[in-house]
Amino acid sequence: MASLFLILFLSIGRCKREKNRLDVIIEASEYMITEGEPLRLDIKVLGKEFMNSRQFELDYTVESVFREQKKKKTLRFVWGRQEQTAVFPKKMEVCGDYTLHFTALRWKDLTGIYTEKKEFQKEIRLLVMPKRFPMEMMSKKLINEKLWEQGFEYDGIRPYQEGDRISRVHWKLYAGKGDLLVRKEEEDTAPAEICVEICNLKEKQFSNYFAAFYSISGFLLDEGISQKIYFGKSCFELNHIEQYGELFTEIFQENLKYPVSEEHQEALKIDIGDGKRTMEDYLYDMEL
């Protein structure tokens, strides 16, 4: 019995010396991923070379301001002479902004009776983007429309649309070709306006809503159409694809509980209905 206590005493002393020497390194390979993709974090325990593999427990919390969530979690991983890097094996299933707070590393002594704990602070911020779906039918429609417009020998005109002012009709071309055409004005290339509103949605619908918004907005941007995005009390001018990370970061940090101001009610609004359809079906029906 005395020898058992002696072994335990020596083992605990060894753990405490390890605690003073150990350092935990956590690095992210990327800080922006797409919903459903795995999050890769490389975890290293430095300062001590272990003869045998040891199981560690890493305490952390996942916090999202947008989703109003804060959850405590524990990651178990093995580290030793054979292990060079432990991988964080978690998938991020829903879009949003996340902060991972790593707070403590725990491990047992050689007897398995005593648990040592080393507290530390490490924070990693992560943006999980919504999925984006292709809008192939709409692309084909625009291609056909552009090919038809390219048949004209004059720049700065387009086919007449219902609601165009008669004063804009190009009468000389009408007399010569018989086609009803109008002169383009600056308003024809004005940015599209889109409202982002989720105040009437359930949380389980958020991912589908943002996937629809991202797909539609991305399609417009691919066609060279810049946008003004209204959300909460903010407005974001979107001109190129590299801005999406900044846009979604601002959206997820905004208070979206209230609708966009009434002065922007003419902007495009995205309605995904009751959410029973898949996002592919919703976008397909919209394209029709």
GROMACS .gro file of C-alpha atoms in nm:
model
  288
    1MET     CA    1   0.000   0.000   0.000
    2ALA     CA    2   0.284   0.236   0.087
    3SER     CA    3   0.447   0.172  -0.248
    4LEU     CA    4   0.117   0.259  -0.425
    5PHE     CA    5   0.101   0.593  -0.247
    6LEU     CA    6   0.464   0.655  -0.333
    7ILE     CA    7   0.401   0.584  -0.703
    8LEU     CA    8   0.096   0.813  -0.696
    9PHE     CA    9   0.295   1.087  -0.520
   10LEU     CA   10   0.575   1.069  -0.775
   11SER     CA   11   0.328   1.055  -1.064
   12ILE     CA   12   0.144   1.366  -0.940
   13GLY     CA   13   0.474   1.550  -0.902
   14ARG     CA   14   0.562   1.457  -1.258
   15CYS     CA   15   0.227   1.593  -1.382
   16LYS     CA   16   0.283   1.924  -1.207
   17ARG     CA   17   0.627   1.958  -1.364
   18GLU     CA   18   0.470   1.882  -1.704
   19LYS     CA   19   0.212   2.153  -1.643
   20ASN     CA   20   0.484   2.414  -1.597
   21ARG     CA   21   0.661   2.307  -1.915
   22LEU     CA   22   0.372   2.242  -2.153
   23ASP     CA   23   0.257   2.494  -2.410
   24VAL     CA   24  -0.052   2.453  -2.632
   25ILE     CA   25  -0.043   2.581  -2.990
   26ILE     CA   26  -0.372   2.600  -3.185
   27GLU     CA   27  -0.368   2.727  -3.542
   28ALA     CA   28  -0.640   2.747  -3.809
   29SER     CA   29  -0.555   2.659  -4.168
   30GLU     CA   30  -0.828   2.903  -4.283
   31TYR     CA   31  -1.066   3.139  -4.111
   32MET     CA   32  -1.347   3.136  -4.367
   33ILE     CA   33  -1.515   2.810  -4.469
   34THR     CA   34  -1.846   2.708  -4.627
   35GLU     CA   35  -2.136   2.561  -4.435
   36GLY     CA   36  -2.100   2.183  -4.401
   37GLU     CA   37  -1.722   2.185  -4.448
   38PRO     CA   38  -1.491   2.050  -4.177
   39LEU     CA   39  -1.302   2.300  -3.966
   40ARG     CA   40  -0.932   2.214  -3.956
   41LEU     CA   41  -0.743   2.332  -3.651
   42ASP     CA   42  -0.391   2.205  -3.592
   43ILE     CA   43  -0.326   2.139  -3.222
   44LYS     CA   44   0.023   2.086  -3.082
   45VAL     CA   45   0.140   2.018  -2.727
   46LEU     CA   46   0.496   2.147  -2.696
   47GLY     CA   47   0.757   2.172  -2.423
   48LYS     CA   48   0.763   1.803  -2.331
   49GLU     CA   49   0.847   1.492  -2.531
   50PHE     CA   50   0.621   1.206  -2.424
   51MET     CA   51   0.762   0.855  -2.445
   52ASN     CA   52   0.414   0.709  -2.492
   53SER     CA   53   0.098   0.847  -2.645
   54ARG     CA   54  -0.117   1.031  -2.395
   55GLN     CA   55  -0.485   1.124  -2.414
   56PHE     CA   56  -0.564   1.491  -2.357
   57GLU     CA   57  -0.890   1.678  -2.316
   58LEU     CA   58  -0.923   2.033  -2.451
   59ASP     CA   59  -1.198   2.254  -2.303
   60TYR     CA   60  -1.346   2.526  -2.520
   61THR     CA   61  -1.665   2.722  -2.588
   62VAL     CA   62  -1.829   2.802  -2.922
   63GLU     CA   63  -1.998   3.142  -2.928
   64SER     CA   64  -2.209   3.301  -3.203
   65VAL     CA   65  -2.348   3.651  -3.165
   66PHE     CA   66  -2.572   3.606  -3.470
   67ARG     CA   67  -2.730   3.284  -3.343
   68GLU     CA   68  -2.717   3.397  -2.979
   69GLN     CA   69  -2.546   3.075  -2.874
   70LYS     CA   70  -2.267   2.986  -2.635
   71LYS     CA   71  -2.190   2.618  -2.582
   72LYS     CA   72  -1.920   2.447  -2.375
   73LYS     CA   73  -1.747   2.154  -2.541
   74THR     CA   74  -1.457   1.915  -2.489
   75LEU     CA   75  -1.225   1.771  -2.752
   76ARG     CA   76  -1.037   1.450  -2.677
   77PHE     CA   77  -0.719   1.378  -2.870
   78VAL     CA   78  -0.405   1.168  -2.845
   79TRP     CA   79  -0.057   1.317  -2.832
   80GLY     CA   80   0.284   1.159  -2.796
   81ARG     CA   81   0.609   1.073  -2.974
   82GLN     CA   82   0.425   0.945  -3.285
   83GLU     CA   83   0.178   1.233  -3.314
   84GLN     CA   84   0.297   1.552  -3.483
   85THR     CA   85  -0.039   1.730  -3.510
   86ALA     CA   86  -0.384   1.667  -3.367
   87VAL     CA   87  -0.668   1.774  -3.597
   88PHE     CA   88  -0.987   1.943  -3.479
   89PRO     CA   89  -1.247   1.710  -3.637
   90LYS     CA   90  -1.559   1.929  -3.622
   91LYS     CA   91  -1.789   2.020  -3.912
   92MET     CA   92  -1.960   2.359  -3.908
   93GLU     CA   93  -2.314   2.268  -4.007
   94VAL     CA   94  -2.476   2.614  -4.012
   95CYS     CA   95  -2.357   2.951  -4.143
   96GLY     CA   96  -2.276   3.237  -3.908
   97ASP     CA   97  -1.995   3.408  -3.722
   98TYR     CA   98  -1.824   3.200  -3.453
   99THR     CA   99  -1.565   3.259  -3.185
  100LEU     CA  100  -1.389   2.957  -3.036
  101HIS     CA  101  -1.252   3.020  -2.686
  102PHE     CA  102  -0.999   2.757  -2.576
  103THR     CA  103  -0.954   2.766  -2.200
  104ALA     CA  104  -0.789   2.453  -2.054
  105LEU     CA  105  -0.595   2.136  -2.128
  106ARG     CA  106  -0.646   1.832  -1.903
  107TRP     CA  107  -0.465   1.499  -1.879
  108LYS     CA  108  -0.420   1.214  -1.631
  109ASP     CA  109  -0.107   1.098  -1.456
  110LEU     CA  110   0.049   0.758  -1.527
  111THR     CA  111  -0.176   0.586  -1.273
  112GLY     CA  112  -0.492   0.727  -1.427
  113ILE     CA  113  -0.612   0.846  -1.086
  114TYR     CA  114  -0.500   1.209  -1.080
  115THR     CA  115  -0.602   1.470  -1.340
  116GLU     CA  116  -0.385   1.775  -1.407
  117LYS     CA  117  -0.524   2.093  -1.564
  118LYS     CA  118  -0.341   2.373  -1.740
  119GLU     CA  119  -0.546   2.686  -1.800
  120PHE     CA  120  -0.473   2.918  -2.090
  121GLN     CA  121  -0.654   3.155  -2.326
  122LYS     CA  122  -0.670   3.119  -2.702
  123GLU     CA  123  -0.936   3.271  -2.927
  124ILE     CA  124  -1.007   3.192  -3.291
  125ARG     CA  125  -1.268   3.379  -3.493
  126LEU     CA  126  -1.434   3.198  -3.780
  127LEU     CA  127  -1.676   3.294  -4.058
  128VAL     CA  128  -1.894   3.014  -4.194
  129MET     CA  129  -2.035   3.116  -4.532
  130PRO     CA  130  -2.371   2.987  -4.661
  131LYS     CA  131  -2.381   2.750  -4.954
  132ARG     CA  132  -2.415   2.891  -5.304
  133PHE     CA  133  -2.612   2.709  -5.571
  134PRO     CA  134  -2.574   2.755  -5.949
  135MET     CA  135  -2.856   2.927  -6.139
  136GLU     CA  136  -2.804   2.762  -6.475
  137MET     CA  137  -3.145   2.830  -6.629
  138MET     CA  138  -3.126   3.202  -6.551
  139SER     CA  139  -2.776   3.215  -6.698
  140LYS     CA  140  -2.898   3.060  -7.022
  141LYS     CA  141  -3.184   3.312  -7.043
  142LEU     CA  142  -2.943   3.604  -7.003
  143ILE     CA  143  -2.701   3.461  -7.257
  144ASN     CA  144  -2.981   3.430  -7.515
  145GLU     CA  145  -3.101   3.783  -7.438
  146LYS     CA  146  -2.750   3.925  -7.476
  147LEU     CA  147  -2.697   3.740  -7.805
  148TRP     CA  148  -3.023   3.888  -7.935
  149GLU     CA  149  -2.924   4.238  -7.826
  150GLN     CA  150  -2.581   4.199  -7.986
  151GLY     CA  151  -2.752   4.167  -8.323
  152PHE     CA  152  -2.814   4.541  -8.326
  153GLU     CA  153  -2.566   4.765  -8.507
  154TYR     CA  154  -2.601   5.048  -8.254
  155ASP     CA  155  -2.470   5.070  -7.901
  156GLY     CA  156  -2.668   5.231  -7.623
  157ILE     CA  157  -3.005   5.080  -7.711
  158ARG     CA  158  -3.211   4.787  -7.589
  159PRO     CA  159  -3.549   4.626  -7.667
  160TYR     CA  160  -3.858   4.813  -7.551
  161GLN     CA  161  -4.003   4.695  -7.219
  162GLU     CA  162  -4.346   4.759  -7.079
  163GLY     CA  163  -4.334   5.076  -6.872
  164ASP     CA  164  -4.061   5.250  -7.080
  165ARG     CA  165  -4.137   5.611  -7.168
  166ILE     CA  166  -4.238   5.674  -7.529
  167SER     CA  167  -3.991   5.963  -7.542
  168ARG     CA  168  -3.707   5.709  -7.521
  169VAL     CA  169  -3.813   5.516  -7.832
  170HIS     CA  170  -3.554   5.528  -8.113
  171TRP     CA  171  -3.791   5.623  -8.397
  172LYS     CA  172  -3.530   5.620  -8.676
  173LEU     CA  173  -3.443   5.258  -8.601
  174TYR     CA  174  -3.811   5.176  -8.576
  175ALA     CA  175  -3.870   5.326  -8.921
  176GLY     CA  176  -3.571   5.145  -9.071
  177LYS     CA  177  -3.589   4.802  -8.897
  178GLY     CA  178  -3.943   4.781  -8.763
  179ASP     CA  179  -3.812   4.692  -8.414
  180LEU     CA  180  -3.930   4.891  -8.114
  181LEU     CA  181  -3.611   4.996  -7.936
  182VAL     CA  182  -3.532   5.250  -7.664
  183ARG     CA  183  -3.223   5.447  -7.575
  184LYS     CA  184  -3.045   5.325  -7.263
  185GLU     CA  185  -3.012   5.564  -6.971
  186GLU     CA  186  -2.790   5.558  -6.664
  187GLU     CA  187  -3.074   5.409  -6.463
  188ASP     CA  188  -3.046   5.093  -6.671
  189THR     CA  189  -2.713   5.017  -6.504
  190ALA     CA  190  -2.811   5.129  -6.154
  191PRO     CA  191  -2.715   4.878  -5.884
  192ALA     CA  192  -2.972   4.620  -5.783
  193GLU     CA  193  -3.117   4.662  -5.434
  194ILE     CA  194  -3.172   4.362  -5.207
  195CYS     CA  195  -3.318   4.348  -4.856
  196VAL     CA  196  -3.190   4.092  -4.608
  197GLU     CA  197  -3.463   4.026  -4.352
  198ILE     CA  198  -3.496   3.726  -4.122
  199CYS     CA  199  -3.720   3.873  -3.851
  200ASN     CA  200  -4.012   3.649  -3.954
  201LEU     CA  201  -3.809   3.332  -3.999
  202LYS     CA  202  -3.737   3.047  -3.763
  203GLU     CA  203  -3.374   2.978  -3.683
  204LYS     CA  204  -3.381   2.648  -3.873
  205GLN     CA  205  -3.465   2.848  -4.189
  206PHE     CA  206  -3.165   3.081  -4.164
  207SER     CA  207  -2.927   2.858  -4.361
  208ASN     CA  208  -3.169   2.819  -4.652
  209TYR     CA  209  -3.246   3.189  -4.654
  210PHE     CA  210  -2.882   3.294  -4.673
  211ALA     CA  211  -2.811   3.025  -4.934
  212ALA     CA  212  -3.089   3.175  -5.149
  213PHE     CA  213  -2.958   3.528  -5.096
  214TYR     CA  214  -2.598   3.427  -5.173
  215SER     CA  215  -2.701   3.237  -5.487
  216ILE     CA  216  -2.910   3.524  -5.625
  217SER     CA  217  -2.661   3.794  -5.530
  218GLY     CA  218  -2.369   3.593  -5.670
  219PHE     CA  219  -2.555   3.537  -5.996
  220LEU     CA  220  -2.620   3.910  -6.035
  221LEU     CA  221  -2.258   3.992  -5.957
  222ASP     CA  222  -2.136   3.736  -6.212
  223GLU     CA  223  -2.348   3.922  -6.468
  224GLY     CA  224  -2.177   4.250  -6.382
  225ILE     CA  225  -2.465   4.389  -6.174
  226SER     CA  226  -2.345   4.564  -5.858
  227GLN     CA  227  -2.578   4.574  -5.560
  228LYS     CA  228  -2.687   4.768  -5.257
  229ILE     CA  229  -2.759   4.525  -4.973
  230TYR     CA  230  -2.984   4.653  -4.693
  231PHE     CA  231  -2.987   4.472  -4.358
  232GLY     CA  232  -3.092   4.602  -4.018
  233LYS     CA  233  -2.988   4.967  -4.013
  234SER     CA  234  -2.695   4.915  -4.249
  235CYS     CA  235  -2.627   4.931  -4.621
  236PHE     CA  236  -2.341   4.756  -4.803
  237GLU     CA  237  -2.233   4.838  -5.158
  238LEU     CA  238  -2.130   4.514  -5.326
  239ASN     CA  239  -1.916   4.549  -5.639
  240HIS     CA  240  -1.691   4.243  -5.657
  241ILE     CA  241  -1.684   3.885  -5.531
  242GLU     CA  242  -1.398   3.943  -5.289
  243GLN     CA  243  -1.632   4.152  -5.073
  244TYR     CA  244  -1.856   3.861  -4.969
  245GLY     CA  245  -1.648   3.777  -4.663
  246GLU     CA  246  -1.675   4.136  -4.540
  247LEU     CA  247  -2.047   4.149  -4.629
  248PHE     CA  248  -2.144   3.834  -4.438
  249THR     CA  249  -1.929   3.935  -4.141
  250GLU     CA  250  -2.124   4.262  -4.117
  251ILE     CA  251  -2.459   4.087  -4.170
  252PHE     CA  252  -2.394   3.832  -3.895
  253GLN     CA  253  -2.288   4.105  -3.654
  254GLU     CA  254  -2.592   4.325  -3.726
  255ASN     CA  255  -2.915   4.316  -3.527
  256LEU     CA  256  -3.152   4.151  -3.777
  257LYS     CA  257  -3.451   4.120  -3.543
  258TYR     CA  258  -3.616   4.422  -3.702
  259PRO     CA  259  -3.721   4.478  -4.066
  260VAL     CA  260  -3.535   4.705  -4.306
  261SER     CA  261  -3.651   5.068  -4.317
  262GLU     CA  262  -3.968   5.132  -4.519
  263GLU     CA  263  -3.779   5.361  -4.757
  264HIS     CA  264  -3.616   5.047  -4.901
  265GLN     CA  265  -3.933   4.841  -4.933
  266GLU     CA  266  -3.907   4.851  -5.314
  267ALA     CA  267  -3.585   4.650  -5.299
  268LEU     CA  268  -3.582   4.280  -5.384
  269LYS     CA  269  -3.695   4.061  -5.098
  270ILE     CA  270  -3.624   3.690  -5.076
  271ASP     CA  271  -3.914   3.472  -4.963
  272ILE     CA  272  -3.833   3.104  -4.911
  273GLY     CA  273  -4.186   3.021  -4.803
  274ASP     CA  274  -4.242   2.765  -4.530
  275GLY     CA  275  -3.899   2.613  -4.583
  276LYS     CA  276  -4.035   2.270  -4.675
  277ARG     CA  277  -3.884   2.277  -5.023
  278THR     CA  278  -3.515   2.217  -5.082
  279MET     CA  279  -3.307   2.516  -5.179
  280GLU     CA  280  -3.249   2.367  -5.523
  281ASP     CA  281  -3.626   2.345  -5.580
  282TYR     CA  282  -3.680   2.700  -5.457
  283LEU     CA  283  -3.418   2.849  -5.689
  284TYR     CA  284  -3.543   2.635  -5.980
  285ASP     CA  285  -3.899   2.764  -5.934
  286MET     CA  286  -3.771   3.121  -5.906
  287GLU     CA  287  -3.579   3.089  -6.233
  288LEU     CA  288  -3.894   2.972  -6.411
   0.00000   0.00000   0.00000
